[in-house]
Amino acid sequence: MKEYGIYIRQGEGKPYILQTFNDIDLAKIKLYEMLCFEEQRQRSYFVDNDFFHNKYNIATKLKYYCIQEREVTEWKKYSEKNKMTQSNIIFLKDFKNE
């Protein structure tokens, strides 16, 4: 199952994702709503996705948008036994300091 989020960064600021979506169409609708507000406020923006045709060039002071996706798996029951079997200990056999 895929999950989608709208990645936003204002200029050189710290990026964030406001909300996640289970459907790409819902993510696109939300993105276009946010862009409509940017247009009303006469602010320039850049969308870094291949489905969108930008009217502004990317620059450092623009508001940057990008719909990102990731794979989400089903929930699994937590177990301490599973945690203990995933060890990062390395044993060196017959290690001698010479």
mmCIF file of C-alpha atoms in Angstrom:
data_model
loop_
_atom_site.group_PDB
_atom_site.id
_atom_site.type_symbol
_atom_site.label_atom_id
_atom_site.label_comp_id
_atom_site.label_asym_id
_atom_site.label_seq_id
_atom_site.Cartn_x
_atom_site.Cartn_y
_atom_site.Cartn_z
ATOM 1 C CA MET A 1 0.000 0.000 0.000
ATOM 2 C CA LYS A 2 1.313 3.451 -0.902
ATOM 3 C CA GLU A 3 1.166 6.580 1.214
ATOM 4 C CA TYR A 4 1.545 10.087 -0.221
ATOM 5 C CA GLY A 5 2.618 13.321 1.422
ATOM 6 C CA ILE A 6 3.071 16.908 0.260
ATOM 7 C CA TYR A 7 6.642 17.956 1.015
ATOM 8 C CA ILE A 8 6.955 21.724 1.511
ATOM 9 C CA ARG A 9 9.989 23.965 1.966
ATOM 10 C CA GLN A 10 9.953 27.757 2.129
ATOM 11 C CA GLY A 11 13.225 29.085 0.702
ATOM 12 C CA GLU A 12 16.120 27.747 2.775
ATOM 13 C CA GLY A 13 13.807 26.839 5.683
ATOM 14 C CA LYS A 14 13.295 23.437 7.254
ATOM 15 C CA PRO A 15 11.085 21.168 5.113
ATOM 16 C CA TYR A 16 7.902 19.591 6.455
ATOM 17 C CA ILE A 17 4.966 17.407 5.418
ATOM 18 C CA LEU A 18 1.549 18.654 6.528
ATOM 19 C CA GLN A 19 -0.584 15.605 5.965
ATOM 20 C CA THR A 20 -0.428 12.122 4.477
ATOM 21 C CA PHE A 21 -2.908 10.592 2.031
ATOM 22 C CA ASN A 22 -3.801 7.030 1.032
ATOM 23 C CA ASP A 23 -4.826 8.129 -2.467
ATOM 24 C CA ILE A 24 -2.739 10.109 -4.977
ATOM 25 C CA ASP A 25 -5.824 11.948 -6.246
ATOM 26 C CA LEU A 26 -6.552 13.303 -2.758
ATOM 27 C CA ALA A 27 -2.945 14.465 -2.451
ATOM 28 C CA LYS A 28 -3.164 16.225 -5.834
ATOM 29 C CA ILE A 29 -6.444 17.924 -4.887
ATOM 30 C CA LYS A 30 -4.871 19.226 -1.658
ATOM 31 C CA LEU A 31 -1.789 20.402 -3.553
ATOM 32 C CA TYR A 32 -3.917 22.324 -6.076
ATOM 33 C CA GLU A 33 -5.903 23.903 -3.206
ATOM 34 C CA MET A 34 -2.671 25.124 -1.617
ATOM 35 C CA LEU A 35 -1.430 26.449 -4.961
ATOM 36 C CA CYS A 36 -4.713 28.308 -5.418
ATOM 37 C CA PHE A 37 -4.041 30.155 -2.142
ATOM 38 C CA GLU A 38 -0.520 30.975 -3.321
ATOM 39 C CA GLU A 39 -1.977 32.399 -6.560
ATOM 40 C CA GLN A 40 -4.513 34.498 -4.634
ATOM 41 C CA ARG A 41 -1.692 35.945 -2.519
ATOM 42 C CA GLN A 42 0.441 36.504 -5.649
ATOM 43 C CA ARG A 43 3.281 34.347 -4.319
ATOM 44 C CA SER A 44 5.554 32.354 -6.588
ATOM 45 C CA TYR A 45 6.038 28.623 -6.051
ATOM 46 C CA PHE A 46 7.629 25.595 -7.675
ATOM 47 C CA VAL A 47 6.159 22.071 -7.851
ATOM 48 C CA ASP A 48 8.759 19.366 -8.404
ATOM 49 C CA ASN A 49 6.571 16.627 -9.937
ATOM 50 C CA ASP A 50 6.380 15.547 -13.580
ATOM 51 C CA PHE A 51 2.586 15.943 -13.837
ATOM 52 C CA PHE A 52 2.749 19.679 -13.052
ATOM 53 C CA HIS A 53 3.736 22.440 -15.490
ATOM 54 C CA ASN A 54 5.394 25.274 -13.547
ATOM 55 C CA LYS A 55 4.957 28.881 -14.516
ATOM 56 C CA TYR A 56 7.836 29.953 -12.239
ATOM 57 C CA ASN A 57 11.483 28.884 -12.360
ATOM 58 C CA ILE A 58 13.010 27.309 -9.293
ATOM 59 C CA ALA A 59 14.911 29.763 -7.096
ATOM 60 C CA THR A 60 15.992 29.869 -3.468
ATOM 61 C CA LYS A 61 13.204 32.139 -2.226
ATOM 62 C CA LEU A 62 10.307 30.212 -3.788
ATOM 63 C CA LYS A 63 7.956 27.966 -1.895
ATOM 64 C CA TYR A 64 8.844 24.434 -2.991
ATOM 65 C CA TYR A 65 6.233 21.653 -3.208
ATOM 66 C CA CYS A 66 6.681 17.987 -4.059
ATOM 67 C CA ILE A 67 4.302 15.049 -3.659
ATOM 68 C CA GLN A 68 6.320 12.164 -2.281
ATOM 69 C CA GLU A 69 5.343 8.533 -1.899
ATOM 70 C CA ARG A 70 6.410 5.605 0.243
ATOM 71 C CA GLU A 71 5.442 2.013 0.727
ATOM 72 C CA VAL A 72 3.518 1.265 3.929
ATOM 73 C CA THR A 73 3.245 -2.242 5.321
ATOM 74 C CA GLU A 74 0.644 -3.745 7.591
ATOM 75 C CA TRP A 75 0.940 -3.499 11.376
ATOM 76 C CA LYS A 76 2.675 -6.402 13.098
ATOM 77 C CA LYS A 77 2.517 -7.523 16.702
ATOM 78 C CA TYR A 78 5.509 -6.247 18.688
ATOM 79 C CA SER A 79 7.652 -8.824 20.432
ATOM 80 C CA GLU A 80 10.756 -8.455 22.593
ATOM 81 C CA LYS A 81 12.019 -11.765 21.150
ATOM 82 C CA ASN A 82 12.145 -10.250 17.671
ATOM 83 C CA LYS A 83 14.069 -7.300 19.029
ATOM 84 C CA MET A 84 16.659 -9.523 20.699
ATOM 85 C CA THR A 85 17.325 -11.593 17.574
ATOM 86 C CA GLN A 86 18.283 -8.500 15.581
ATOM 87 C CA SER A 87 21.694 -8.024 17.146
ATOM 88 C CA ASN A 88 24.555 -5.973 15.741
ATOM 89 C CA ILE A 89 27.263 -7.831 17.688
ATOM 90 C CA ILE A 90 30.195 -9.120 15.658
ATOM 91 C CA PHE A 91 32.237 -11.998 17.076
ATOM 92 C CA LEU A 92 35.865 -12.211 15.960
ATOM 93 C CA LYS A 93 37.118 -15.765 16.118
ATOM 94 C CA ASP A 94 40.772 -16.320 17.071
ATOM 95 C CA PHE A 95 41.554 -12.621 17.185
ATOM 96 C CA LYS A 96 45.148 -12.034 18.304
ATOM 97 C CA ASN A 97 46.977 -8.780 18.839
ATOM 98 C CA GLU A 98 50.442 -9.277 17.365
#
